[in-house]
Coordinates of C-alpha atoms in Angstrom, one line a residue:
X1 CA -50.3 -182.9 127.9
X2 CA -49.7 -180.9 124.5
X3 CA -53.2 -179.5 124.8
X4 CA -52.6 -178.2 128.4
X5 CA -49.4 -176.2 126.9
X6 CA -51.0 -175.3 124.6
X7 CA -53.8 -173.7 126.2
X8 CA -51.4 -171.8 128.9
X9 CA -49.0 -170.3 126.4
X10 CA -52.9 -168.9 124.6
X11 CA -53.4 -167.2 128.1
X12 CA -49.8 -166.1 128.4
X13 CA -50.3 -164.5 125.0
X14 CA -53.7 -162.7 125.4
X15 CA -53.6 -159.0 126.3
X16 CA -54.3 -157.4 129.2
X17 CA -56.4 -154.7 129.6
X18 CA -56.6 -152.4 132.8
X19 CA -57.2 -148.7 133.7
X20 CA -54.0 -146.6 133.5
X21 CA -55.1 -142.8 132.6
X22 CA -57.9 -140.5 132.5
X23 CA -57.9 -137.1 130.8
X24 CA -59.9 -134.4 130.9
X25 CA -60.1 -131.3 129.0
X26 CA -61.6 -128.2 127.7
X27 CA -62.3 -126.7 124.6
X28 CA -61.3 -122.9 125.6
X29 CA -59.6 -121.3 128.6
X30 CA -60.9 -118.4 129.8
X31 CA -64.8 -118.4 128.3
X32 CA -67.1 -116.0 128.9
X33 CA -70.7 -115.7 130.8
X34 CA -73.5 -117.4 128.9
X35 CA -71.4 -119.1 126.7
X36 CA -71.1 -123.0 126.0
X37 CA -67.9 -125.1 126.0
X38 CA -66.8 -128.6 126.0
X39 CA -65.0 -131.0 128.6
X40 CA -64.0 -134.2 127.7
X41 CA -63.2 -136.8 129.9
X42 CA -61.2 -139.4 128.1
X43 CA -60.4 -142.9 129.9
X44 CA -57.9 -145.3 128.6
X45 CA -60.4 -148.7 129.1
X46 CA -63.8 -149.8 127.9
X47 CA -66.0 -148.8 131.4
X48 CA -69.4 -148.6 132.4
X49 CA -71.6 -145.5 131.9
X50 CA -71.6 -144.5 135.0
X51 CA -67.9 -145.4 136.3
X52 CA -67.4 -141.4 135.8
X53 CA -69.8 -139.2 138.5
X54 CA -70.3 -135.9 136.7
X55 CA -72.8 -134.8 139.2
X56 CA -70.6 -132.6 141.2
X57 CA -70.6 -130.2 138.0
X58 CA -73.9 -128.5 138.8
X59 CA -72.7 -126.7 141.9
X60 CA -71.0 -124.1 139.4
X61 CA -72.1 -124.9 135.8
X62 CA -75.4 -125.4 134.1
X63 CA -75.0 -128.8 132.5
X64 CA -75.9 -129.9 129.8
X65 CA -76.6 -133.0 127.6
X66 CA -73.8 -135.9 128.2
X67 CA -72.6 -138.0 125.4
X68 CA -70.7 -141.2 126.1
X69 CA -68.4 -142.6 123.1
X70 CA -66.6 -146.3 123.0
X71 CA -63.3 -146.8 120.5
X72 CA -61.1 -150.1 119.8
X73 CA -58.4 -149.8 117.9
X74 CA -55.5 -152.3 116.5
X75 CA -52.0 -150.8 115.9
X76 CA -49.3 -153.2 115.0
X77 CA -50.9 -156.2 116.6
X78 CA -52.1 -154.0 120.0
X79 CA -55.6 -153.2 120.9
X80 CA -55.8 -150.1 122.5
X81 CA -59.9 -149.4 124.3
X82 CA -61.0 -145.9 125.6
X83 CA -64.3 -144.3 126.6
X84 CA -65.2 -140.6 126.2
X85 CA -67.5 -138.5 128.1
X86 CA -68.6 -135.5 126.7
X87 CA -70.3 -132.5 128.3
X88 CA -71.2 -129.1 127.6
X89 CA -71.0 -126.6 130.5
X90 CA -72.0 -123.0 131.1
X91 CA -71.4 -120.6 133.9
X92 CA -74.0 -117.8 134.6
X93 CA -71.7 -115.9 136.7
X94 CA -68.0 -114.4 135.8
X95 CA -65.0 -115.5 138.3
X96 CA -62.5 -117.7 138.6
X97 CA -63.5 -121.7 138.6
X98 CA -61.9 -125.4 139.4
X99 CA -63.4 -128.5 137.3
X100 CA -62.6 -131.0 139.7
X101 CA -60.5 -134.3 139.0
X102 CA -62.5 -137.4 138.1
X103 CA -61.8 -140.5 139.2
X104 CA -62.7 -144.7 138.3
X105 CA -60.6 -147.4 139.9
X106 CA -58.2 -145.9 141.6
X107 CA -57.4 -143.6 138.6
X108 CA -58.2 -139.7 138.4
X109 CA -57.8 -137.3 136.5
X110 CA -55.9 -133.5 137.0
X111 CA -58.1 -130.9 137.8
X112 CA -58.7 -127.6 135.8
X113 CA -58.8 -124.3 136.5
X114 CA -60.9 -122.3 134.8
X115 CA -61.4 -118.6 133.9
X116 CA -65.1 -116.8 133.5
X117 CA -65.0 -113.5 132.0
X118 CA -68.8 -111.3 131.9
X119 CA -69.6 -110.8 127.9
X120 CA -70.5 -107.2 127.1
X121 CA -71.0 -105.1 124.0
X122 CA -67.5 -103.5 124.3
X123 CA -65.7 -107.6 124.5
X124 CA -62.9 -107.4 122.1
X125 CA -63.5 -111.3 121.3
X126 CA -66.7 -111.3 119.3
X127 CA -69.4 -114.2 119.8
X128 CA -70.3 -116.8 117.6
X129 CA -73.7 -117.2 119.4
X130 CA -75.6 -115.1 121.5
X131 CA -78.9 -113.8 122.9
X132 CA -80.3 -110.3 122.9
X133 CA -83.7 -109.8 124.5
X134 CA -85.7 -107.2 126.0
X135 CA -88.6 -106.4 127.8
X136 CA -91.0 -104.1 126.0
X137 CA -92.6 -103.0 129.1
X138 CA -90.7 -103.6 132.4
X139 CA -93.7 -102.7 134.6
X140 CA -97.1 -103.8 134.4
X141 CA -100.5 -104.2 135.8
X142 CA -101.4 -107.3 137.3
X143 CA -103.0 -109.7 134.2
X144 CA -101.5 -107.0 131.9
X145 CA -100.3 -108.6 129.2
X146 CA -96.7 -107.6 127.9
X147 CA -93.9 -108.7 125.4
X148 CA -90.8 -110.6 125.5
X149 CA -88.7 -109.9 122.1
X150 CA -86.4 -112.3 122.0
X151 CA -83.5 -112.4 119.0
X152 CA -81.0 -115.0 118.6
X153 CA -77.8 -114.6 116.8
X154 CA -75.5 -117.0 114.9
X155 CA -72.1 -116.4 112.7
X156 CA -72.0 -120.3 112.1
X157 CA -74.0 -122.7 110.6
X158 CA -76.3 -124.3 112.6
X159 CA -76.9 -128.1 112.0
X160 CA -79.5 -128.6 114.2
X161 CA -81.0 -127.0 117.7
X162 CA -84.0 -126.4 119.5
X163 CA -85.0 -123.1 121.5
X164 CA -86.6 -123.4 125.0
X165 CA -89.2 -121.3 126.3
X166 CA -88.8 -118.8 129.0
X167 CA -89.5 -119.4 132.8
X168 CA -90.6 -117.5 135.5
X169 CA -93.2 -118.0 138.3
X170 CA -96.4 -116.4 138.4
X171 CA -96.0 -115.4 135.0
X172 CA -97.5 -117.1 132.0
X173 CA -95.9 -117.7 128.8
X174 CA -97.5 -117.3 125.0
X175 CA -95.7 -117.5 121.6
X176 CA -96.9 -114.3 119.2
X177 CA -97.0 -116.1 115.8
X178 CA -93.8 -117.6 113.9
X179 CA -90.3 -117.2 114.3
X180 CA -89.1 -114.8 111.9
X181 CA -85.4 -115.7 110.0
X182 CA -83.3 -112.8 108.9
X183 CA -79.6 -111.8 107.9
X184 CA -78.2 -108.9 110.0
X185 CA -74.2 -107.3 109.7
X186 CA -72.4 -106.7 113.2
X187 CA -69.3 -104.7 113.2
X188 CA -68.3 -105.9 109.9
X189 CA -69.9 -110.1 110.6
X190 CA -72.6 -111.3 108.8
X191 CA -75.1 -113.1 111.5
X192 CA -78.0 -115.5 111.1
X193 CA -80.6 -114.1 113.4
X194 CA -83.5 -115.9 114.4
X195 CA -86.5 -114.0 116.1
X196 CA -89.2 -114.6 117.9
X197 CA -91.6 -112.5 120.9
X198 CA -93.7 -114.3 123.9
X199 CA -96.7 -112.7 125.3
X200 CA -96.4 -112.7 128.7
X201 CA -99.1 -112.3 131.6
X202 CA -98.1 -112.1 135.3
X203 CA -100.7 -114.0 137.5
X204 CA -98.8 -112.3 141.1
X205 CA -97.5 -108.9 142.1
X206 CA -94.5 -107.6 143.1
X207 CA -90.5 -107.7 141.1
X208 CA -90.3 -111.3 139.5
X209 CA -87.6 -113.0 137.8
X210 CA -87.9 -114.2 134.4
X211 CA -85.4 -116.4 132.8
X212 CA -84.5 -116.2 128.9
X213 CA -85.1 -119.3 126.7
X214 CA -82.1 -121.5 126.1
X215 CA -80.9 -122.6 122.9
X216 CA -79.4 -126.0 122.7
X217 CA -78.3 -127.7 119.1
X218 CA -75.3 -128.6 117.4
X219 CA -73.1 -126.4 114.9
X220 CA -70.6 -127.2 112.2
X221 CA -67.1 -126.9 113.1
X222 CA -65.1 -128.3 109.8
X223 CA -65.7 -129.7 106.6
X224 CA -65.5 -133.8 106.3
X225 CA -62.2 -135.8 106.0
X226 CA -63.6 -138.3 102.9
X227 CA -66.0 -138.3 100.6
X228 CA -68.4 -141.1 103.2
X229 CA -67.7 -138.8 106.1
X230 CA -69.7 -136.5 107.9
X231 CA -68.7 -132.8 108.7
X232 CA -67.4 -132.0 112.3
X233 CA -69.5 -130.9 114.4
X234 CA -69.8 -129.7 118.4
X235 CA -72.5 -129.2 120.6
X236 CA -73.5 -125.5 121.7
X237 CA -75.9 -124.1 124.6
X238 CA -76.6 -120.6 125.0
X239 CA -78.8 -118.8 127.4
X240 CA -79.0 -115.1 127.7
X241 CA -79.0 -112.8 131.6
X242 CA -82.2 -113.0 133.5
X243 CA -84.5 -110.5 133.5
X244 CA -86.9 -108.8 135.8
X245 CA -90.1 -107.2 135.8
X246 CA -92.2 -105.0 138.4
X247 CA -95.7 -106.4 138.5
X248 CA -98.0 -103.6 140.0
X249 CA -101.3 -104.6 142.0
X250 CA -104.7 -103.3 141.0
X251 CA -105.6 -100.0 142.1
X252 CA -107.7 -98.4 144.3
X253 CA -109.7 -96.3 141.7
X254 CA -110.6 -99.4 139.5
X255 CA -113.3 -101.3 139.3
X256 CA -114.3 -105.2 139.7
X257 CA -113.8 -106.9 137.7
X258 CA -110.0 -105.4 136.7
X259 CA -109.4 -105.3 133.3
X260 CA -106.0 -103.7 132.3
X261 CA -105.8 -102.7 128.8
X262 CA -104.1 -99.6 126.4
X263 CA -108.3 -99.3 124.9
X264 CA -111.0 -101.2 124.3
X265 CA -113.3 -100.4 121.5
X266 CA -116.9 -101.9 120.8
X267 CA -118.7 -102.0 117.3
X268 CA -122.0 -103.5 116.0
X269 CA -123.0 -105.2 112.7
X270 CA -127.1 -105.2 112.5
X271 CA -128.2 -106.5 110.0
X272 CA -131.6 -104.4 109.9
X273 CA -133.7 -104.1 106.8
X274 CA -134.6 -100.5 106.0
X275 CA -138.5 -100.7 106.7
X276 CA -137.5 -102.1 110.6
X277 CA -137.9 -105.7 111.0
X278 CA -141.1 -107.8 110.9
X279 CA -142.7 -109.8 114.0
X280 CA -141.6 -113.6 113.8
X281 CA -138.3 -112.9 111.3
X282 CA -135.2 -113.2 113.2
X283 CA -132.5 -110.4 112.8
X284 CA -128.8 -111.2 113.8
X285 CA -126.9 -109.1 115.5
X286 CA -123.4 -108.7 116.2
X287 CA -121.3 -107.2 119.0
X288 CA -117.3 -107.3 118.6
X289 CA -115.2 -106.0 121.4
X290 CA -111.4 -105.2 120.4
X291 CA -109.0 -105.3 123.2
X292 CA -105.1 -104.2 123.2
X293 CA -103.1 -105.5 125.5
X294 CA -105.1 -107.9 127.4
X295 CA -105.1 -112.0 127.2
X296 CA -108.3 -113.4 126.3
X297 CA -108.4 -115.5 129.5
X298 CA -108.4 -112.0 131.5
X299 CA -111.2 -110.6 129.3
X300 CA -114.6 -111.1 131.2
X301 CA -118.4 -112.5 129.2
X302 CA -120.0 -109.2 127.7
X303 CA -123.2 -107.9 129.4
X304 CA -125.9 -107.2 126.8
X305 CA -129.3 -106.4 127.6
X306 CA -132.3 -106.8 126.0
X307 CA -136.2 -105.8 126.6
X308 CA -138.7 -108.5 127.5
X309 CA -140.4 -108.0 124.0
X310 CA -137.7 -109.3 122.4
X311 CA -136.8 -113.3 122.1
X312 CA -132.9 -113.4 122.1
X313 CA -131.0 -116.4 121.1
X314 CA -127.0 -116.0 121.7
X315 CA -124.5 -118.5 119.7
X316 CA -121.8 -119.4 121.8
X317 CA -118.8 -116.1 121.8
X318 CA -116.0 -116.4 119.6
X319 CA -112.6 -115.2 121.1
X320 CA -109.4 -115.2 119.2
X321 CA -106.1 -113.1 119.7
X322 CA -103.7 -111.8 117.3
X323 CA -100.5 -110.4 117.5
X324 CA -99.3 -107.5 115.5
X325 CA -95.5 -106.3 115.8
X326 CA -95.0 -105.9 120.0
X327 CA -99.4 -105.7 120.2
X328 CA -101.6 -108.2 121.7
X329 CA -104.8 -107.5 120.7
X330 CA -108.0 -110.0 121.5
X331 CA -111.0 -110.0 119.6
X332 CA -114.4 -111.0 121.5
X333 CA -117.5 -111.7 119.3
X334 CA -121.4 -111.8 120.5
X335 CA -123.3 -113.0 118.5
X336 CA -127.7 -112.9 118.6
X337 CA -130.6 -114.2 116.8
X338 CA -133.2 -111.7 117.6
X339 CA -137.3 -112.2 117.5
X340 CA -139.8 -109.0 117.8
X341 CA -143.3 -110.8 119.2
X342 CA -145.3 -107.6 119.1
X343 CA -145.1 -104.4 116.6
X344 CA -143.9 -100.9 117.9
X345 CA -140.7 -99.1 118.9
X346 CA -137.9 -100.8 120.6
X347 CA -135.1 -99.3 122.5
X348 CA -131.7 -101.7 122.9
X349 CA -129.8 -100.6 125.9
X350 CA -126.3 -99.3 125.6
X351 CA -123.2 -101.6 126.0
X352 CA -120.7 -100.5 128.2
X353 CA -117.2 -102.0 129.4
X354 CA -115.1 -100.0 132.0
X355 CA -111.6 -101.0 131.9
X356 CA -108.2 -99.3 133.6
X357 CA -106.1 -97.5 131.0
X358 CA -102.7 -98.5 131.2
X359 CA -101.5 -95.9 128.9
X360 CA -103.4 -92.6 131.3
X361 CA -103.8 -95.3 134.6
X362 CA -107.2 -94.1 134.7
X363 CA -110.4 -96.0 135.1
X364 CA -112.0 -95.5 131.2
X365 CA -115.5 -96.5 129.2
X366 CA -116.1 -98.0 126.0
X367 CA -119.6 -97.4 125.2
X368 CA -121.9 -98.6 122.1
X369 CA -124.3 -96.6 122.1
X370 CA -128.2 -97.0 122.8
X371 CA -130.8 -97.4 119.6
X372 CA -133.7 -97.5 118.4
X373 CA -135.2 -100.3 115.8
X374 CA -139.0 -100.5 114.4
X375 CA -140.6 -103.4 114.4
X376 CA -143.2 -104.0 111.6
X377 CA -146.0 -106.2 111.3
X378 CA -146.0 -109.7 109.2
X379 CA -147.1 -109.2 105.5
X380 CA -150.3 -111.0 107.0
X381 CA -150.5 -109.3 110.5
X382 CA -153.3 -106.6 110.7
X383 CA -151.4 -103.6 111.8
X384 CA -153.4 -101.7 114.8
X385 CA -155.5 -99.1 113.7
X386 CA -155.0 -95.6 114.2
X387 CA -157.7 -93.6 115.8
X388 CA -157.5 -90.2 114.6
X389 CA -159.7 -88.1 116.9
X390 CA -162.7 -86.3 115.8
X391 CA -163.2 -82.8 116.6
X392 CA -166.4 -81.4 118.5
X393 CA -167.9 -78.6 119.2
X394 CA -170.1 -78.1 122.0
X395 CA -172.7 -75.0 121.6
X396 CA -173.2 -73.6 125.0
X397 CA -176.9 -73.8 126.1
X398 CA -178.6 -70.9 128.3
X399 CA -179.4 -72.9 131.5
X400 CA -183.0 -72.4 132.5
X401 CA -183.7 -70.0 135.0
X402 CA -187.5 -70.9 136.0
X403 CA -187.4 -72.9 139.8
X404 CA -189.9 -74.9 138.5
X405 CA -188.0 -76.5 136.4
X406 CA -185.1 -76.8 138.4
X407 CA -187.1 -78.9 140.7
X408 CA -188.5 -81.1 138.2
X409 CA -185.2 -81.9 137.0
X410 CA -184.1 -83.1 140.5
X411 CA -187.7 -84.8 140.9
X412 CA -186.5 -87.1 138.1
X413 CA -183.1 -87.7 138.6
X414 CA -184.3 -89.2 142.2
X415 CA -186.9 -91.1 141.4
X416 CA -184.1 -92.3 138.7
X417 CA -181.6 -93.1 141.2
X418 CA -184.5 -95.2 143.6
X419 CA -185.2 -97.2 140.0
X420 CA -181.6 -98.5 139.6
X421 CA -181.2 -99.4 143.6
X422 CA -184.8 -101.7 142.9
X423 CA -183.8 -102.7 139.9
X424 CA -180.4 -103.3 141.5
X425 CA -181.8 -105.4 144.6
X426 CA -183.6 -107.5 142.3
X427 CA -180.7 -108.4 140.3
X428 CA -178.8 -109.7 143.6
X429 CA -182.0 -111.8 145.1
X430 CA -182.0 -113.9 141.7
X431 CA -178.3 -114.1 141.5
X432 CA -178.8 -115.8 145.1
X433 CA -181.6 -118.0 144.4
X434 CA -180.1 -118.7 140.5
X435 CA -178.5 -122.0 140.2
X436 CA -175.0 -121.6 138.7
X437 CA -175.5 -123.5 135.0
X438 CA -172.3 -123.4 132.9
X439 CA -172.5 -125.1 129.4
X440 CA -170.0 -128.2 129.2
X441 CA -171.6 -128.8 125.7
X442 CA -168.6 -128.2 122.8
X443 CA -169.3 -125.5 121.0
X444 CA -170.9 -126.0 117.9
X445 CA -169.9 -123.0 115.5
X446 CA -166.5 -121.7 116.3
X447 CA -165.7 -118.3 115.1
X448 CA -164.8 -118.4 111.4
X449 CA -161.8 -115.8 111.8
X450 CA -160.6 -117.9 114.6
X451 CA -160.9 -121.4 112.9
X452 CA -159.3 -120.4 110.0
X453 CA -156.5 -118.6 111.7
X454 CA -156.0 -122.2 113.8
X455 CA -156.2 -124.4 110.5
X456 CA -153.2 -122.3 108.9
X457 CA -151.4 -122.6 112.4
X458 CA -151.6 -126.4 112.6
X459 CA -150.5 -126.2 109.0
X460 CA -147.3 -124.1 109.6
X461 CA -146.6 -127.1 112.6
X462 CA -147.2 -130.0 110.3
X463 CA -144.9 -128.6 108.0
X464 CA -142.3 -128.0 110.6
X465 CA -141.9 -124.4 109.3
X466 CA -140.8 -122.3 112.1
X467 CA -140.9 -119.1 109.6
X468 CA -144.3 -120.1 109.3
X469 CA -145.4 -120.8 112.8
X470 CA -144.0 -116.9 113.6
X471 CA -145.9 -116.0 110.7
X472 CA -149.5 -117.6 111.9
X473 CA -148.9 -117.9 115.6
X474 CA -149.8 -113.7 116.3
X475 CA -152.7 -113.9 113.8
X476 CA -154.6 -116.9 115.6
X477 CA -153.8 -115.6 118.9
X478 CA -155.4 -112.3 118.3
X479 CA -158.3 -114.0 117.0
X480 CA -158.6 -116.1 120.2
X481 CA -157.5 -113.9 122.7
X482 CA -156.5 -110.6 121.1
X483 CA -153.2 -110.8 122.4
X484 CA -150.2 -111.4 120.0
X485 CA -148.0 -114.1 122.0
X486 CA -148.1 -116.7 124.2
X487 CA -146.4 -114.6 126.9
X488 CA -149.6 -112.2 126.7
X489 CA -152.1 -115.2 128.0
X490 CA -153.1 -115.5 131.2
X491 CA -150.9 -117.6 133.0
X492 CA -152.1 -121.3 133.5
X493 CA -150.3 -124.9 133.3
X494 CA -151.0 -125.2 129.5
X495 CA -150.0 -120.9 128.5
X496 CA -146.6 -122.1 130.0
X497 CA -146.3 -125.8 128.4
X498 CA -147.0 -123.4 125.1
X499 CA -144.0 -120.8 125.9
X500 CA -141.6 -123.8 126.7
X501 CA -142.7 -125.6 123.8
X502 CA -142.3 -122.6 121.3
X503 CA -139.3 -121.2 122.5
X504 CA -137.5 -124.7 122.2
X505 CA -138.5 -124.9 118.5
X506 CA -137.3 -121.3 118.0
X507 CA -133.8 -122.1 119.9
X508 CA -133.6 -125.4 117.1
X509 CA -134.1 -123.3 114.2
X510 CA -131.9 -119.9 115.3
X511 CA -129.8 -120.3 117.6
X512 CA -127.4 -122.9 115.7
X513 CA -128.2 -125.9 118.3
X514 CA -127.1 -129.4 117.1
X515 CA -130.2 -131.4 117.0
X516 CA -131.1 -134.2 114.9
X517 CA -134.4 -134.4 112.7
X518 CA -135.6 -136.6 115.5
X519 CA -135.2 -134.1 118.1
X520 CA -136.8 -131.1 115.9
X521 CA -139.7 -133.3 115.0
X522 CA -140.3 -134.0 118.8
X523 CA -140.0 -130.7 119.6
X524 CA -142.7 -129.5 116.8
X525 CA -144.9 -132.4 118.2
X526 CA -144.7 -131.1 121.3
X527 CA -145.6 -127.6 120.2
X528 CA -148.8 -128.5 118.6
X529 CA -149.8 -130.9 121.8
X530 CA -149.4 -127.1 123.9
X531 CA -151.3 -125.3 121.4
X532 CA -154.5 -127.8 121.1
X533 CA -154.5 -127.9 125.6
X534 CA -154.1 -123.8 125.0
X535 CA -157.2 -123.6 122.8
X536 CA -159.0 -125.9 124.7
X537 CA -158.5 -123.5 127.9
X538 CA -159.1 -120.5 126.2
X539 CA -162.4 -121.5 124.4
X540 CA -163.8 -123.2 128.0
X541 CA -163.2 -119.8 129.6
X542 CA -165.2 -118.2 127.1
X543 CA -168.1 -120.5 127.1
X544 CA -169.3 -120.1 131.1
X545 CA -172.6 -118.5 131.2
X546 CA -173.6 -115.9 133.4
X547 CA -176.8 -116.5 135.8
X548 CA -178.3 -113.7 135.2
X549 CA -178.8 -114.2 131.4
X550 CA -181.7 -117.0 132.2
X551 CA -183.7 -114.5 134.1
X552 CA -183.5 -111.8 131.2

């Protein structure tokens, strides 16, 4: 019995704990556009998250990031529970607003009226954070690209925050470089400012919308209470006016494809020796476009022709862009290996982009210019000779004036003329009745020239030297066919195995190809394979015997 009063007058004596109040409140009253503040809601219990509905807030105010806090304290015996929401809010617009009452078990709160004033230079109350960006162009070409300088200021100390990017659609969004830091003085106030630009390239026409980043941190209100305490702090957000921008559609008088820029320029770095390069050396050459105001995603592949003399190998472009102050410039690089197969003089085309000036909206050129290059023969290459042309002089002869003779001279030249028809006729009756022999026997004494030429060939292959191989390559095949490359042979099943072959070996060695050791030995095997069926061909072509040389 004892123990069951005992345990009623515990229950009797236990406190009870029940919703009686909720509070809510703001930081300031009025605030102005663009600028943060506060609401707590403050409820006298320990509830649930989501007992409070905040949701109802985003029909006026940009919300923000919602906090939720939990106290218990003991006062003279009494244990007193609350829960705090807090929220930071924004308006966009200025006017008069009402933060509604909130309520949780039958509880709510009072509601709040609130005044929204619009923030301008001329404000008497200064701001302790706020945006200031600009457009540096507010109308552009379509794939234009322009800049978004946006500066942030702060007269408090910042703890902590983060900056959003911007947002608009059909427009996309770059960051130019870092953010600079600086210290600027505002009637009289010493601000923090924090800069930084966006490159920014609309991908639609017409006026579109473009919202400023948002910053969102926390800043230091007051110094800490004790020496283990932390300093007071608030949240902040902070988000500047929209902005707009007239997006203009390509015009009539450009081009395909459109490429809106302020200038384009082109330059060239050759590196030519002075005598002209030499057949089988490779040459690079580079091309480097410089565009202002453009995106490297709008800027289109370079065009670069070469003649068919020439073996080209192009590395893969390298595009970069840089920014310098409100500048976007992109830098597009071409770059060639280049292999003469024949001596002589070679023209390389000109290199021209045409682009739409923004600065003139005109349709303009950059051009780099046609030139000429020599191209020499190897150090063991016989140069063609040049015939220099004798001079002769004919002495005019007195023509005979006797008719005898006259007639005797075309006595001759008939009974000449009925001589070649016999000897003619003859020819074609044993041509009919010959048998046609043609000499499958190898031949047994090649040409010297030619053999030797072959030997230091098959030597440049075995040592896997392509500088070597370019080197021998024009000297055998002028010996074999007097031509000087494989493009120059009459075309057959092994002359193109050859080219194939060759030009994979060339594309190993210059035109910065990741291949293994396995895959360049193949490719030289290969090579020599084509070069053995090629002189094979070449030297059963020449070894077919007329019929007529038995009868003569």
């Amino acid at each position: 019995m004892l123990r069951i009063l005992v345990c009623i007058s515990l229950m009797l004596s236990a406190p009870v704990w029940a919703l009686s109040e909720i509070t809510a409140v703001i930081d300031k009253n009025p605030v102005l556009t663009n600028e943060s503040f506060v609401l707590e809601i403050i409820a006298d219990d320990d509830l649930n998250r989501n007992a409070i509905d905040t949701t109802i807030l985003l029909r006026d105010f940009v919300v923000g990031q919602t906090n939720i806090s939990r106290s218990t304290r003991i006062i003279n015996g009494k244990t007193k529970r609350s829960t705090t929401w807090t929220t930071l809010l924004m308006c966009r617009m200025p006017g008069t607003y009402t933060i509604p009452a909130f309520s949780a078990k039958g509880v709510s709160s009072s509601p709040i009226q609130l005044q929204v004033a619009k923030h301008s230079d001329q404000t008497d109350r200064p701001r302790d954070i706020f945006f200031r960006n600009q457009l540096v162009t507010k109308q552009v070409y379509l794939n234009q690209t322009g800049v978004l300088d946006t500066k942030l200021y702060l007269a408090v100390q910042l703890e902590r925050g983060s900056l959003s990017d911007p947002e608009a659609e059909g427009i996309s969004f770059k960051q130019m470089g870092e953010d600079q830091d600086k210290i600027e003085i505002l009637n009289g106030r010493r601000y923090r400012v924090i800069t930084r630009k966006y490159a920014i390239t609309p991908t639609q026409t017409g006026t579109i919308t473009l919202r400023p980043p948002m910053f969102s941190g926390t800043v230091v209100t007051g110094q800490p209470r004790g020496f283990f305490d932390n300093a007071q702090t608030k949240p902040v957000q902070v988000v500047a006016d929209d902005l707009t921008i007239d997006v203009l559609a390509k015009p009539e008088a450009a081009s395909e494809p459109f490429i809106p820029a302020q200038y384009i320029t082109l330059d060239e770095s050759f590196d030519l020796p002075a005598g002209g390069i030499t057949v089988g050396e490779p040459v690079t050459r580079k091309i480097v476009v410089t565009a202002t105001g453009i995106d490297q995603s709008v800027l289109p592949p370079l065009a670069v022709q070469y003649p068919k003399s020439l073996n080209i190998y192009p590395d893969k472009p390298e595009i970069t862009t840089s920014y310098q102050g409100n500048s976007v410039i992109t830098e597009y690089v071409d770059t060639a290996a280049i292999i003469a197969t024949a001596p002589g003089v070679i023209e390389l085309p000109a290199v021209t982009i045409d682009y739409w000036d923004t600065r003139y909206h005109q349709m303009t050129q950059a051009t780099l210019p046609a030139r000429t290059i020599t191209v020499v023969a190897g150090s063991d290459e016989p140069a063609p000779a040049q015939l220099t042309p004798i001079p002769v002089t004919v002495e005019p002869t007195e023509a005979p004036t006797n008719p005898f003779y006259q007639w005797l001279s075309y006595g001759l030249l008939l009974l000449w003329l009925l001589t070649l028809a016999g000897w003619w006729l003859h020819a074609r009756s044993l041509r009919q009745r010959a048998p046609k022999v043609v000499d499958d026997k190898p031949s047994t004494q090649p040409d010297p020239s030619e053999l030797s030429c072959w030997r230091r060939l098959e030597q440049a292959v075995a040592q896997q030297s392509s500088a070597a191989v370019n080197q021998a390559l024009p000297l055998w095949l002028q010996q074999l066919a007097h031509c000087q490359s494989l493009q120059q042979l009459s075309p057959s099943d092994s002359q193109q195995a050859a080219v194939a072959a060759y030009q994979q070996v060339l594309a190993l060695t210059y035109a910065k190809q990741l291949g293994s050791d396995e895959a360049r030995q193949n490719a030289f095997t290969e090579l020599e394979a084509a070069l053995q069926a090629v002189r094979r061909h070449q030297q059963q072509q020449s070894k077919q015997v007329d019929p007529l040389t038995l009868y003569r």
